[in-house]
PDB file of C-alpha atoms in Angstrom:
ATOM      1  CA  MET A 107       0.088  -0.411  -0.002  1.00 49.00           C
ATOM      2  CA  ASP A 108       2.829   2.702   0.907  1.00 61.00           C
ATOM      3  CA  PHE A 109       4.401   1.207  -2.489  1.00 51.00           C
ATOM      4  CA  ARG A 110       1.426   2.214  -4.245  1.00 57.00           C
ATOM      5  CA  ARG A 111       0.828   5.400  -2.334  1.00 61.00           C
ATOM      6  CA  ARG A 112       4.672   6.437  -3.492  1.00 58.00           C
ATOM      7  CA  LEU A 113       3.649   5.530  -7.082  1.00 45.00           C
ATOM      8  CA  ARG A 114       0.884   7.781  -7.114  1.00 57.00           C
ATOM      9  CA  LYS A 115       2.454  10.662  -5.568  1.00 54.00           C
ATOM     10  CA  ASN A 116       5.472  10.767  -7.793  1.00 57.00           C
ATOM     11  CA  ARG A 117       3.123  10.323 -10.618  1.00 57.00           C
ATOM     12  CA  VAL A 118       1.259  13.533  -9.695  1.00 51.00           C
ATOM     13  CA  GLY A 119       4.622  15.060  -8.992  1.00 52.00           C
ATOM     14  CA  CYS A 120       5.698  14.352 -12.272  1.00 54.00           C
ATOM     15  CA  PHE A 121       2.511  15.273 -14.016  1.00 52.00           C
ATOM     16  CA  VAL A 122       2.728  18.876 -11.549  1.00 45.00           C
ATOM     17  CA  LEU A 123       6.227  19.195 -12.890  1.00 46.00           C
ATOM     18  CA  GLY A 124       5.800  18.610 -16.655  1.00 51.00           C
ATOM     19  CA  PHE A 125       2.741  20.739 -16.852  1.00 44.00           C
ATOM     20  CA  LEU A 126       4.825  23.366 -15.147  1.00 44.00           C
ATOM     21  CA  THR A 127       7.641  23.092 -16.997  1.00 49.00           C
ATOM     22  CA  ALA A 128       5.142  23.077 -20.585  1.00 44.00           C
ATOM     23  CA  VAL A 129       3.618  26.080 -19.622  1.00 38.00           C
ATOM     24  CA  LEU A 130       7.292  27.829 -18.700  1.00 39.00           C
ATOM     25  CA  LEU A 131       8.191  26.968 -22.158  1.00 40.00           C
ATOM     26  CA  MET A 132       4.936  27.948 -23.433  1.00 44.00           C
ATOM     27  CA  LEU A 133       5.080  31.621 -22.038  1.00 41.00           C
ATOM     28  CA  ALA A 134       9.331  31.523 -22.707  1.00 44.00           C
ATOM     29  CA  GLY A 135       8.132  31.013 -26.515  1.00 48.00           C
ATOM     30  CA  VAL A 136       5.499  34.231 -26.989  1.00 43.00           C
ATOM     31  CA  THR A 137       7.701  36.065 -24.719  1.00 52.00           C
ATOM     32  CA  VAL A 138      10.741  35.499 -27.109  1.00 60.00           C
ATOM     33  CA  GLY A 139       7.959  35.573 -30.146  1.00 69.00           C
ATOM     34  CA  GLY A 140       6.685  39.010 -28.230  1.00 66.00           C
ATOM     35  CA  SER A 141      10.253  40.638 -28.651  1.00 73.00           C
ATOM     36  CA  LEU A 142      10.543  39.336 -32.448  1.00 76.00           C
ATOM     37  CA  TYR A 143       8.064  40.883 -33.028  1.00 87.00           C
ATOM     38  CA  MET A 144       8.291  44.076 -31.449  1.00 86.00           C
ATOM     39  CA  LEU A 145      11.505  44.213 -32.546  1.00 91.00           C
ATOM     40  CA  ASP A 146      10.788  43.807 -36.424  1.00 93.00           C
ATOM     41  CA  TYR A 147       7.608  46.210 -35.681  1.00 91.00           C
ATOM     42  CA  ALA A 148       9.970  48.943 -34.818  1.00 95.00           C
ATOM     43  CA  LEU A 149      12.856  48.564 -36.315  1.00 97.00           C
ATOM     44  CA  ALA A 150      12.273  47.186 -39.431  1.00 97.00           C
ATOM     45  CA  PRO A 151      12.908  49.527 -42.304  1.00 97.00           C
ATOM     46  CA  ASN A 152      10.058  51.406 -44.646  1.00 96.00           C
ATOM     47  CA  PRO A 153       9.666  48.461 -47.578  1.00 95.00           C
ATOM     48  CA  GLU A 154       9.094  51.380 -49.486  1.00 95.00           C
ATOM     49  CA  ARG A 155      12.036  53.535 -48.526  1.00 96.00           C
ATOM     50  CA  GLN A 156      14.016  53.777 -52.236  1.00 96.00           C
ATOM     51  CA  ASP A 157      10.619  55.208 -53.565  1.00 97.00           C
ATOM     52  CA  THR A 158      11.519  58.826 -54.118  1.00 96.00           C
ATOM     53  CA  ALA A 159       8.931  59.050 -56.906  1.00 97.00           C
ATOM     54  CA  GLN A 160       5.795  59.002 -54.257  1.00 97.00           C
ATOM     55  CA  ARG A 161       8.346  60.810 -51.722  1.00 97.00           C
ATOM     56  CA  PHE A 162       8.837  63.835 -53.920  1.00 97.00           C
ATOM     57  CA  GLN A 163       5.133  63.899 -54.740  1.00 98.00           C
ATOM     58  CA  TRP A 164       4.454  63.546 -51.246  1.00 97.00           C
ATOM     59  CA  LEU A 165       6.644  66.880 -50.463  1.00 98.00           C
ATOM     60  CA  PHE A 166       5.037  69.091 -53.573  1.00 98.00           C
ATOM     61  CA  GLU A 167       1.901  68.688 -52.705  1.00 98.00           C
ATOM     62  CA  GLY A 168       2.298  68.887 -48.426  1.00 98.00           C
ATOM     63  CA  TYR A 169       4.676  71.891 -49.501  1.00 98.00           C
ATOM     64  CA  PRO A 170       4.156  73.313 -52.646  1.00 98.00           C
ATOM     65  CA  GLU A 171       6.616  76.132 -51.634  1.00 97.00           C
ATOM     66  CA  THR A 172       9.457  73.304 -53.003  1.00 98.00           C
ATOM     67  CA  LEU A 173       8.493  72.668 -56.127  1.00 98.00           C
ATOM     68  CA  PRO A 174      10.049  75.730 -57.808  1.00 98.00           C
ATOM     69  CA  TRP A 175      12.408  75.458 -54.961  1.00 98.00           C
ATOM     70  CA  VAL A 176      13.904  72.117 -56.368  1.00 98.00           C
ATOM     71  CA  ASP A 177      13.078  72.934 -59.869  1.00 98.00           C
ATOM     72  CA  SER A 178      16.048  75.805 -59.728  1.00 97.00           C
ATOM     73  CA  LEU A 179      18.364  73.939 -58.191  1.00 97.00           C
ATOM     74  CA  ARG A 180      18.582  71.064 -60.816  1.00 96.00           C
ATOM     75  CA  ARG A 181      18.451  73.475 -63.137  1.00 96.00           C
ATOM     76  CA  ALA A 182      21.756  75.333 -61.595  1.00 95.00           C
ATOM     77  CA  GLU A 183      22.832  72.160 -61.251  1.00 95.00           C
ATOM     78  CA  ALA A 184      23.215  72.971 -57.429  1.00 97.00           C
ATOM     79  CA  LEU A 185      21.365  69.552 -56.354  1.00 97.00           C
ATOM     80  CA  CYS A 186      23.446  66.702 -56.338  1.00 96.00           C
ATOM     81  CA  ASP A 187      22.878  62.879 -55.327  1.00 96.00           C
ATOM     82  CA  THR A 188      26.613  61.959 -53.407  1.00 97.00           C
ATOM     83  CA  PHE A 189      27.281  58.743 -51.610  1.00 98.00           C
ATOM     84  CA  ALA A 190      29.679  57.812 -49.094  1.00 98.00           C
ATOM     85  CA  VAL A 191      31.373  54.864 -46.387  1.00 97.00           C
ATOM     86  CA  MET A 192      30.549  55.118 -43.422  1.00 97.00           C
ATOM     87  CA  PRO A 193      32.384  53.850 -39.725  1.00 92.00           C
ATOM     88  CA  SER A 194      30.194  50.179 -39.899  1.00 92.00           C
ATOM     89  CA  GLY A 195      31.772  50.198 -43.815  1.00 96.00           C
ATOM     90  CA  GLU A 196      27.813  50.734 -45.484  1.00 97.00           C
ATOM     91  CA  ARG A 197      27.386  52.922 -47.938  1.00 98.00           C
ATOM     92  CA  HIS A 198      25.265  55.660 -47.498  1.00 98.00           C
ATOM     93  CA  HIS A 199      23.693  58.080 -49.808  1.00 98.00           C
ATOM     94  CA  ALA A 200      22.951  61.856 -49.164  1.00 98.00           C
ATOM     95  CA  PHE A 201      21.310  65.113 -51.049  1.00 98.00           C
ATOM     96  CA  VAL A 202      23.800  67.722 -51.070  1.00 98.00           C
ATOM     97  CA  ILE A 203      22.753  71.680 -52.216  1.00 98.00           C
ATOM     98  CA  ARG A 204      25.902  74.163 -52.795  1.00 96.00           C
ATOM     99  CA  GLN A 205      25.901  78.075 -52.840  1.00 97.00           C
ATOM    100  CA  PRO A 206      26.999  79.477 -55.739  1.00 94.00           C
ATOM    101  CA  ARG A 207      29.543  80.605 -53.342  1.00 94.00           C
ATOM    102  CA  PRO A 208      31.648  79.038 -50.280  1.00 93.00           C
ATOM    103  CA  THR A 209      29.889  80.687 -47.223  1.00 94.00           C
ATOM    104  CA  GLY A 210      31.782  78.713 -44.458  1.00 96.00           C
ATOM    105  CA  ARG A 211      28.721  77.259 -43.214  1.00 98.00           C
ATOM    106  CA  THR A 212      27.020  74.139 -43.930  1.00 98.00           C
ATOM    107  CA  ALA A 213      23.290  72.359 -42.103  1.00 98.00           C
ATOM    108  CA  VAL A 214      23.076  68.876 -41.647  1.00 98.00           C
ATOM    109  CA  VAL A 215      19.122  68.279 -41.549  1.00 99.00           C
ATOM    110  CA  VAL A 216      17.923  64.767 -40.500  1.00 98.00           C
ATOM    111  CA  HIS A 217      14.978  62.945 -40.715  1.00 98.00           C
ATOM    112  CA  GLY A 218      13.148  61.139 -39.086  1.00 98.00           C
ATOM    113  CA  TRP A 219      11.843  57.199 -38.622  1.00 98.00           C
ATOM    114  CA  ARG A 220      11.569  55.114 -41.592  1.00 97.00           C
ATOM    115  CA  ASP A 221      11.229  58.525 -43.864  1.00 98.00           C
ATOM    116  CA  GLN A 222      14.052  59.801 -46.217  1.00 98.00           C
ATOM    117  CA  ALA A 223      16.287  62.514 -46.834  1.00 98.00           C
ATOM    118  CA  ILE A 224      13.425  64.202 -49.505  1.00 98.00           C
ATOM    119  CA  GLY A 225      10.855  63.934 -46.611  1.00 98.00           C
ATOM    120  CA  MET A 226      13.241  66.919 -44.753  1.00 98.00           C
ATOM    121  CA  PHE A 227      13.615  69.097 -48.062  1.00 98.00           C
ATOM    122  CA  HIS A 228      10.469  71.864 -46.513  1.00 98.00           C
ATOM    123  CA  ILE A 229      13.415  72.663 -43.668  1.00 98.00           C
ATOM    124  CA  ALA A 230      16.381  71.953 -46.047  1.00 98.00           C
ATOM    125  CA  ARG A 231      14.882  74.891 -48.010  1.00 98.00           C
ATOM    126  CA  LEU A 232      14.855  77.801 -45.282  1.00 98.00           C
ATOM    127  CA  TYR A 233      19.135  76.687 -45.152  1.00 98.00           C
ATOM    128  CA  GLU A 234      19.242  77.072 -48.015  1.00 98.00           C
ATOM    129  CA  GLN A 235      17.947  79.872 -48.122  1.00 97.00           C
ATOM    130  CA  MET A 236      19.870  81.748 -45.315  1.00 98.00           C
ATOM    131  CA  GLY A 237      23.114  81.260 -47.221  1.00 97.00           C
ATOM    132  CA  TYR A 238      24.304  77.435 -45.961  1.00 98.00           C
ATOM    133  CA  ASP A 239      25.255  74.383 -47.672  1.00 98.00           C
ATOM    134  CA  VAL A 240      23.132  71.890 -47.074  1.00 98.00           C
ATOM    135  CA  VAL A 241      23.339  67.749 -46.587  1.00 98.00           C
ATOM    136  CA  VAL A 242      19.837  65.763 -45.909  1.00 98.00           C
ATOM    137  CA  PRO A 243      21.143  62.105 -45.652  1.00 98.00           C
ATOM    138  CA  ASP A 244      18.913  59.440 -46.393  1.00 98.00           C
ATOM    139  CA  LEU A 245      20.130  57.547 -41.894  1.00 98.00           C
ATOM    140  CA  HIS A 246      20.760  53.736 -42.225  1.00 97.00           C
ATOM    141  CA  ALA A 247      18.727  51.621 -43.121  1.00 98.00           C
ATOM    142  CA  HIS A 248      16.638  54.285 -45.015  1.00 98.00           C
ATOM    143  CA  GLY A 249      15.908  56.067 -48.663  1.00 98.00           C
ATOM    144  CA  LEU A 250      18.769  54.931 -50.903  1.00 98.00           C
ATOM    145  CA  SER A 251      21.455  54.295 -47.557  1.00 98.00           C
ATOM    146  CA  GLU A 252      22.430  50.594 -47.014  1.00 98.00           C
ATOM    147  CA  GLY A 253      21.716  48.728 -43.679  1.00 97.00           C
ATOM    148  CA  ASP A 254      18.900  45.776 -42.337  1.00 95.00           C
ATOM    149  CA  MET A 255      17.699  47.347 -39.283  1.00 97.00           C
ATOM    150  CA  ILE A 256      16.971  51.164 -38.328  1.00 98.00           C
ATOM    151  CA  GLY A 257      19.222  52.011 -35.436  1.00 97.00           C
ATOM    152  CA  MET A 258      17.017  54.812 -33.028  1.00 98.00           C
ATOM    153  CA  GLY A 259      19.266  57.682 -33.772  1.00 98.00           C
ATOM    154  CA  TRP A 260      21.753  55.681 -31.677  1.00 98.00           C
ATOM    155  CA  GLN A 261      24.121  54.307 -34.034  1.00 95.00           C
ATOM    156  CA  GLU A 262      22.748  57.015 -36.574  1.00 97.00           C
ATOM    157  CA  ARG A 263      24.665  59.437 -34.758  1.00 98.00           C
ATOM    158  CA  ARG A 264      27.852  57.949 -35.507  1.00 97.00           C
ATOM    159  CA  ASP A 265      26.640  58.556 -39.694  1.00 97.00           C
ATOM    160  CA  VAL A 266      25.829  61.787 -38.954  1.00 98.00           C
ATOM    161  CA  LEU A 267      29.018  62.648 -37.734  1.00 98.00           C
ATOM    162  CA  ARG A 268      30.923  61.326 -40.891  1.00 98.00           C
ATOM    163  CA  TRP A 269      28.429  63.584 -43.094  1.00 98.00           C
ATOM    164  CA  MET A 270      30.016  66.709 -40.850  1.00 98.00           C
ATOM    165  CA  GLU A 271      33.130  66.075 -40.900  1.00 98.00           C
ATOM    166  CA  LEU A 272      33.223  64.911 -44.760  1.00 98.00           C
ATOM    167  CA  PHE A 273      31.590  68.827 -45.289  1.00 98.00           C
ATOM    168  CA  ARG A 274      32.856  70.735 -42.547  1.00 96.00           C
ATOM    169  CA  GLN A 275      33.289  74.094 -42.264  1.00 97.00           C
ATOM    170  CA  ASP A 276      33.768  76.812 -39.980  1.00 96.00           C
ATOM    171  CA  THR A 277      30.509  77.150 -38.869  1.00 98.00           C
ATOM    172  CA  MET A 278      27.416  73.867 -38.923  1.00 98.00           C
ATOM    173  CA  VAL A 279      23.820  73.140 -37.490  1.00 98.00           C
ATOM    174  CA  VAL A 280      22.684  69.912 -37.204  1.00 98.00           C
ATOM    175  CA  HIS A 281      18.362  70.108 -37.727  1.00 99.00           C
ATOM    176  CA  GLY A 282      17.049  66.738 -36.806  1.00 98.00           C
ATOM    177  CA  ILE A 283      13.231  66.098 -36.396  1.00 98.00           C
ATOM    178  CA  SER A 284      11.157  63.227 -34.811  1.00 98.00           C
ATOM    179  CA  MET A 285      13.901  60.231 -34.914  1.00 98.00           C
ATOM    180  CA  GLY A 286      15.783  62.544 -36.331  1.00 98.00           C
ATOM    181  CA  ALA A 287      15.907  65.498 -33.723  1.00 98.00           C
ATOM    182  CA  ALA A 288      16.932  62.233 -31.370  1.00 98.00           C
ATOM    183  CA  THR A 289      19.898  61.759 -33.536  1.00 98.00           C
ATOM    184  CA  THR A 290      20.470  65.388 -33.342  1.00 98.00           C
ATOM    185  CA  MET A 291      20.874  65.096 -29.764  1.00 98.00           C
ATOM    186  CA  ASN A 292      22.539  61.924 -29.560  1.00 98.00           C
ATOM    187  CA  VAL A 293      25.362  63.363 -31.957  1.00 98.00           C
ATOM    188  CA  ALA A 294      25.448  66.417 -29.757  1.00 98.00           C
ATOM    189  CA  GLY A 295      26.913  64.524 -27.051  1.00 98.00           C
ATOM    190  CA  GLU A 296      29.523  63.696 -28.960  1.00 98.00           C
ATOM    191  CA  ALA A 297      33.432  65.142 -29.796  1.00 97.00           C
ATOM    192  CA  MET A 298      32.415  67.584 -32.860  1.00 97.00           C
ATOM    193  CA  PRO A 299      34.512  67.201 -35.988  1.00 96.00           C
ATOM    194  CA  GLU A 300      37.919  68.789 -35.916  1.00 94.00           C
ATOM    195  CA  GLY A 301      37.992  71.892 -37.692  1.00 92.00           C
ATOM    196  CA  VAL A 302      34.633  73.012 -36.781  1.00 96.00           C
ATOM    197  CA  ARG A 303      34.454  76.807 -34.957  1.00 96.00           C
ATOM    198  CA  ASP A 304      30.702  76.854 -33.749  1.00 97.00           C
ATOM    199  CA  VAL A 305      28.561  74.007 -34.044  1.00 98.00           C
ATOM    200  CA  ARG A 306      24.640  74.710 -33.324  1.00 98.00           C
ATOM    201  CA  PHE A 307      21.395  72.317 -32.776  1.00 98.00           C
ATOM    202  CA  VAL A 308      17.709  72.468 -33.259  1.00 99.00           C
ATOM    203  CA  GLU A 309      15.627  69.067 -32.230  1.00 98.00           C
ATOM    204  CA  ASP A 310      12.394  69.582 -33.160  1.00 98.00           C
ATOM    205  CA  CYS A 311      10.089  65.960 -31.241  1.00 98.00           C
ATOM    206  CA  GLY A 312      12.684  64.026 -29.960  1.00 98.00           C
ATOM    207  CA  TYR A 313      12.370  61.813 -27.455  1.00 98.00           C
ATOM    208  CA  THR A 314      14.434  61.112 -24.110  1.00 98.00           C
ATOM    209  CA  SER A 315      15.155  57.668 -24.472  1.00 98.00           C
ATOM    210  CA  VAL A 316      14.434  55.119 -26.729  1.00 98.00           C
ATOM    211  CA  TRP A 317      13.115  52.469 -23.741  1.00 97.00           C
ATOM    212  CA  ASP A 318      11.189  55.693 -23.119  1.00 98.00           C
ATOM    213  CA  GLU A 319       9.585  55.955 -26.373  1.00 98.00           C
ATOM    214  CA  PHE A 320       8.976  52.489 -27.181  1.00 97.00           C
ATOM    215  CA  SER A 321       7.798  51.986 -22.992  1.00 96.00           C
ATOM    216  CA  TYR A 322       5.309  54.965 -23.856  1.00 97.00           C
ATOM    217  CA  GLU A 323       3.873  53.283 -27.531  1.00 94.00           C
ATOM    218  CA  MET A 324       3.621  50.025 -25.922  1.00 92.00           C
ATOM    219  CA  GLY A 325       1.138  51.405 -23.248  1.00 93.00           C
ATOM    220  CA  GLU A 326      -0.909  53.623 -26.427  1.00 92.00           C
ATOM    221  CA  GLU A 327      -0.994  50.740 -28.724  1.00 87.00           C
ATOM    222  CA  PHE A 328      -0.924  47.407 -27.150  1.00 86.00           C
ATOM    223  CA  GLY A 329      -1.833  48.516 -23.425  1.00 90.00           C
ATOM    224  CA  LEU A 330       0.843  46.635 -22.313  1.00 87.00           C
ATOM    225  CA  SER A 331       3.346  46.959 -19.382  1.00 90.00           C
ATOM    226  CA  ASP A 332       6.662  47.173 -19.749  1.00 93.00           C
ATOM    227  CA  PHE A 333       7.151  43.648 -18.253  1.00 88.00           C
ATOM    228  CA  PRO A 334       8.534  41.711 -19.340  1.00 90.00           C
ATOM    229  CA  LEU A 335       8.617  42.639 -22.775  1.00 91.00           C
ATOM    230  CA  MET A 336      10.574  45.483 -22.658  1.00 94.00           C
ATOM    231  CA  TYR A 337      12.838  44.033 -20.994  1.00 94.00           C
ATOM    232  CA  THR A 338      13.649  41.266 -23.279  1.00 93.00           C
ATOM    233  CA  SER A 339      13.087  42.617 -26.584  1.00 94.00           C
ATOM    234  CA  SER A 340      16.313  45.917 -25.572  1.00 95.00           C
ATOM    235  CA  LEU A 341      17.931  42.030 -24.061  1.00 94.00           C
ATOM    236  CA  LEU A 342      17.363  40.535 -27.929  1.00 94.00           C
ATOM    237  CA  CYS A 343      18.066  44.465 -29.695  1.00 95.00           C
ATOM    238  CA  TRP A 344      22.237  44.246 -27.341  1.00 96.00           C
ATOM    239  CA  LEU A 345      22.365  40.513 -28.905  1.00 94.00           C
ATOM    240  CA  LYS A 346      21.079  41.246 -32.353  1.00 92.00           C
ATOM    241  CA  LEU A 347      22.676  44.941 -33.092  1.00 94.00           C
ATOM    242  CA  GLY A 348      24.647  45.478 -29.887  1.00 95.00           C
ATOM    243  CA  TRP A 349      22.974  48.142 -28.407  1.00 97.00           C
ATOM    244  CA  ARG A 350      20.009  48.185 -25.613  1.00 97.00           C
ATOM    245  CA  PHE A 351      17.203  50.887 -24.859  1.00 97.00           C
ATOM    246  CA  GLY A 352      17.844  52.662 -22.263  1.00 95.00           C
ATOM    247  CA  GLN A 353      21.972  53.273 -23.592  1.00 96.00           C
ATOM    248  CA  ALA A 354      20.084  54.945 -26.987  1.00 97.00           C
ATOM    249  CA  SER A 355      19.266  58.196 -24.286  1.00 98.00           C
ATOM    250  CA  PRO A 356      19.460  61.364 -26.426  1.00 98.00           C
ATOM    251  CA  LEU A 357      18.668  62.929 -22.750  1.00 98.00           C
ATOM    252  CA  ARG A 358      22.345  62.155 -21.160  1.00 98.00           C
ATOM    253  CA  GLN A 359      23.636  63.042 -24.319  1.00 98.00           C
ATOM    254  CA  VAL A 360      21.976  66.208 -23.682  1.00 98.00           C
ATOM    255  CA  ALA A 361      23.731  66.225 -21.062  1.00 98.00           C
ATOM    256  CA  LYS A 362      27.052  66.838 -22.453  1.00 98.00           C
ATOM    257  CA  CYS A 363      26.248  69.483 -25.027  1.00 98.00           C
ATOM    258  CA  ARG A 364      28.324  72.307 -24.722  1.00 97.00           C
ATOM    259  CA  TRP A 365      26.986  74.104 -27.652  1.00 98.00           C
ATOM    260  CA  PRO A 366      23.876  76.170 -28.124  1.00 98.00           C
ATOM    261  CA  MET A 367      20.392  74.040 -28.996  1.00 99.00           C
ATOM    262  CA  LEU A 368      17.492  75.003 -29.998  1.00 98.00           C
ATOM    263  CA  PHE A 369      14.656  72.790 -29.014  1.00 99.00           C
ATOM    264  CA  ILE A 370      11.051  72.230 -30.744  1.00 99.00           C
ATOM    265  CA  HIS A 371       7.781  70.048 -29.831  1.00 98.00           C
ATOM    266  CA  GLY A 372       3.748  70.502 -30.486  1.00 98.00           C
ATOM    267  CA  ASP A 373       1.847  70.563 -27.898  1.00 98.00           C
ATOM    268  CA  ASN A 374      -0.516  67.892 -28.948  1.00 98.00           C
ATOM    269  CA  ASP A 375       2.502  65.451 -29.592  1.00 98.00           C
ATOM    270  CA  HIS A 376       0.962  62.180 -29.114  1.00 96.00           C
ATOM    271  CA  PHE A 377       3.794  60.104 -30.794  1.00 97.00           C
ATOM    272  CA  VAL A 378       6.982  61.932 -29.044  1.00 98.00           C
ATOM    273  CA  PRO A 379       4.877  62.803 -25.759  1.00 98.00           C
ATOM    274  CA  SER A 380       4.915  66.265 -25.938  1.00 98.00           C
ATOM    275  CA  TRP A 381       6.325  65.871 -21.984  1.00 98.00           C
ATOM    276  CA  MET A 382       9.383  64.838 -23.113  1.00 98.00           C
ATOM    277  CA  VAL A 383      10.104  68.025 -24.547  1.00 98.00           C
ATOM    278  CA  HIS A 384      10.756  69.551 -20.552  1.00 98.00           C
ATOM    279  CA  PRO A 385      13.739  66.797 -19.214  1.00 98.00           C
ATOM    280  CA  LEU A 386      15.463  67.533 -22.603  1.00 98.00           C
ATOM    281  CA  TYR A 387      15.447  71.428 -22.045  1.00 98.00           C
ATOM    282  CA  GLU A 388      16.581  71.099 -18.026  1.00 98.00           C
ATOM    283  CA  ALA A 389      19.054  68.371 -19.125  1.00 98.00           C
ATOM    284  CA  LYS A 390      21.214  70.784 -21.597  1.00 98.00           C
ATOM    285  CA  PRO A 391      23.874  72.867 -19.929  1.00 98.00           C
ATOM    286  CA  GLY A 392      24.372  76.475 -21.289  1.00 97.00           C
ATOM    287  CA  ALA A 393      22.619  77.850 -24.557  1.00 98.00           C
ATOM    288  CA  ARG A 394      18.975  76.628 -25.558  1.00 98.00           C
ATOM    289  CA  GLN A 395      16.264  78.173 -26.698  1.00 98.00           C
ATOM    290  CA  LEU A 396      12.228  75.930 -25.789  1.00 98.00           C
ATOM    291  CA  TRP A 397       9.119  76.732 -28.746  1.00 98.00           C
ATOM    292  CA  ILE A 398       6.228  74.757 -27.824  1.00 98.00           C
ATOM    293  CA  THR A 399       3.687  75.144 -30.779  1.00 98.00           C
ATOM    294  CA  ARG A 400       0.359  75.261 -29.959  1.00 98.00           C
ATOM    295  CA  GLY A 401      -2.151  72.625 -31.497  1.00 98.00           C
ATOM    296  CA  THR A 402       0.370  70.879 -33.004  1.00 98.00           C
ATOM    297  CA  GLN A 403       0.415  67.302 -33.563  1.00 98.00           C
ATOM    298  CA  HIS A 404       4.098  65.300 -34.164  1.00 98.00           C
ATOM    299  CA  ALA A 405       6.371  66.431 -36.454  1.00 98.00           C
ATOM    300  CA  LEU A 406       3.697  69.365 -38.335  1.00 98.00           C
ATOM    301  CA  SER A 407       5.368  72.376 -36.245  1.00 98.00           C
ATOM    302  CA  TYR A 408       6.486  74.066 -39.400  1.00 98.00           C
ATOM    303  CA  LYS A 409       3.650  72.858 -41.198  1.00 98.00           C
ATOM    304  CA  ASP A 410       1.633  74.344 -38.437  1.00 98.00           C
ATOM    305  CA  TYR A 411       3.524  77.233 -37.834  1.00 98.00           C
ATOM    306  CA  PRO A 412       5.554  78.146 -41.061  1.00 98.00           C
ATOM    307  CA  GLU A 413       6.550  81.900 -40.939  1.00 98.00           C
ATOM    308  CA  ASP A 414       7.297  81.547 -36.849  1.00 98.00           C
ATOM    309  CA  TYR A 415       9.161  78.395 -37.397  1.00 98.00           C
ATOM    310  CA  ALA A 416      11.909  80.704 -40.100  1.00 98.00           C
ATOM    311  CA  GLN A 417      11.978  83.262 -37.675  1.00 98.00           C
ATOM    312  CA  HIS A 418      12.714  80.844 -34.373  1.00 98.00           C
ATOM    313  CA  LEU A 419      15.740  79.826 -36.734  1.00 98.00           C
ATOM    314  CA  ARG A 420      16.542  83.064 -37.683  1.00 98.00           C
ATOM    315  CA  ASP A 421      17.345  84.660 -34.422  1.00 98.00           C
ATOM    316  CA  PHE A 422      18.327  81.391 -32.900  1.00 98.00           C
ATOM    317  CA  LEU A 423      21.443  81.021 -35.638  1.00 98.00           C
ATOM    318  CA  GLY A 424      21.803  85.033 -35.752  1.00 94.00           C
ATOM    319  CA  GLN A 425      20.450  85.732 -38.911  1.00 84.00           C
TER     320      GLN A 425
END
């Protein structure tokens, strides 16, 4: 009897252990699968990334003032396609706009998540009209540039620094929107290329960190908390791409920046929430300016306030 009782207990114990193991394996599989899905959802390139014709159509319809401007640049042969090798060894593309005569000033204008350089031509136009040479790069895994996964502005900071080296002049500006703004702030925390005497940064609706942005989107889009997917996805990102969500922190980079910076954010932004601009602004030592646009959704400050936007740039740059 004791033997049979022990046998039944062992069978029950084995069943419970097997059941718990199966549940844990299932949960682990679901977590890993969810993490892989999250990485692909957030970091996979736009499948239409090289469709420049569609992006030019979007540009001319949304910002009609750019159509005669682009036509005039093409007639004057002032708009050039340029390719360069990045520190990663990848071949990247940029549009370069040259002034008729040297001015000693270059602006690097940086697009956002899953966009391409053409999506920033309305901003590039402002700098060209202020007498700057303008470099508008396709970031890693965007547009005509090589790359398999988006780096959310962290890996891309090295590429922007490379474009600055290639087109460096005495005075430079780096201006980015959304992920381009995060890239801009990440660049601002690095040493500037040798020979650049004065550099200024403009960040328009950038996020405090990749962790903060992804955490916010997980809650808003999927109603999920950070645990466990944020932690496992960040780990997978580190194993696969070499960086972690918390490591990619414009907030920490801004705190190291000694150059002037202009912060722009719409107060109705629900993609990169408006509150993020305030800790960024507070973290920035030294010269800084803040402009909050009323009623503006994500990345639409220039669209809503084109004249004010241009004036804020001129004031910030001392034009």
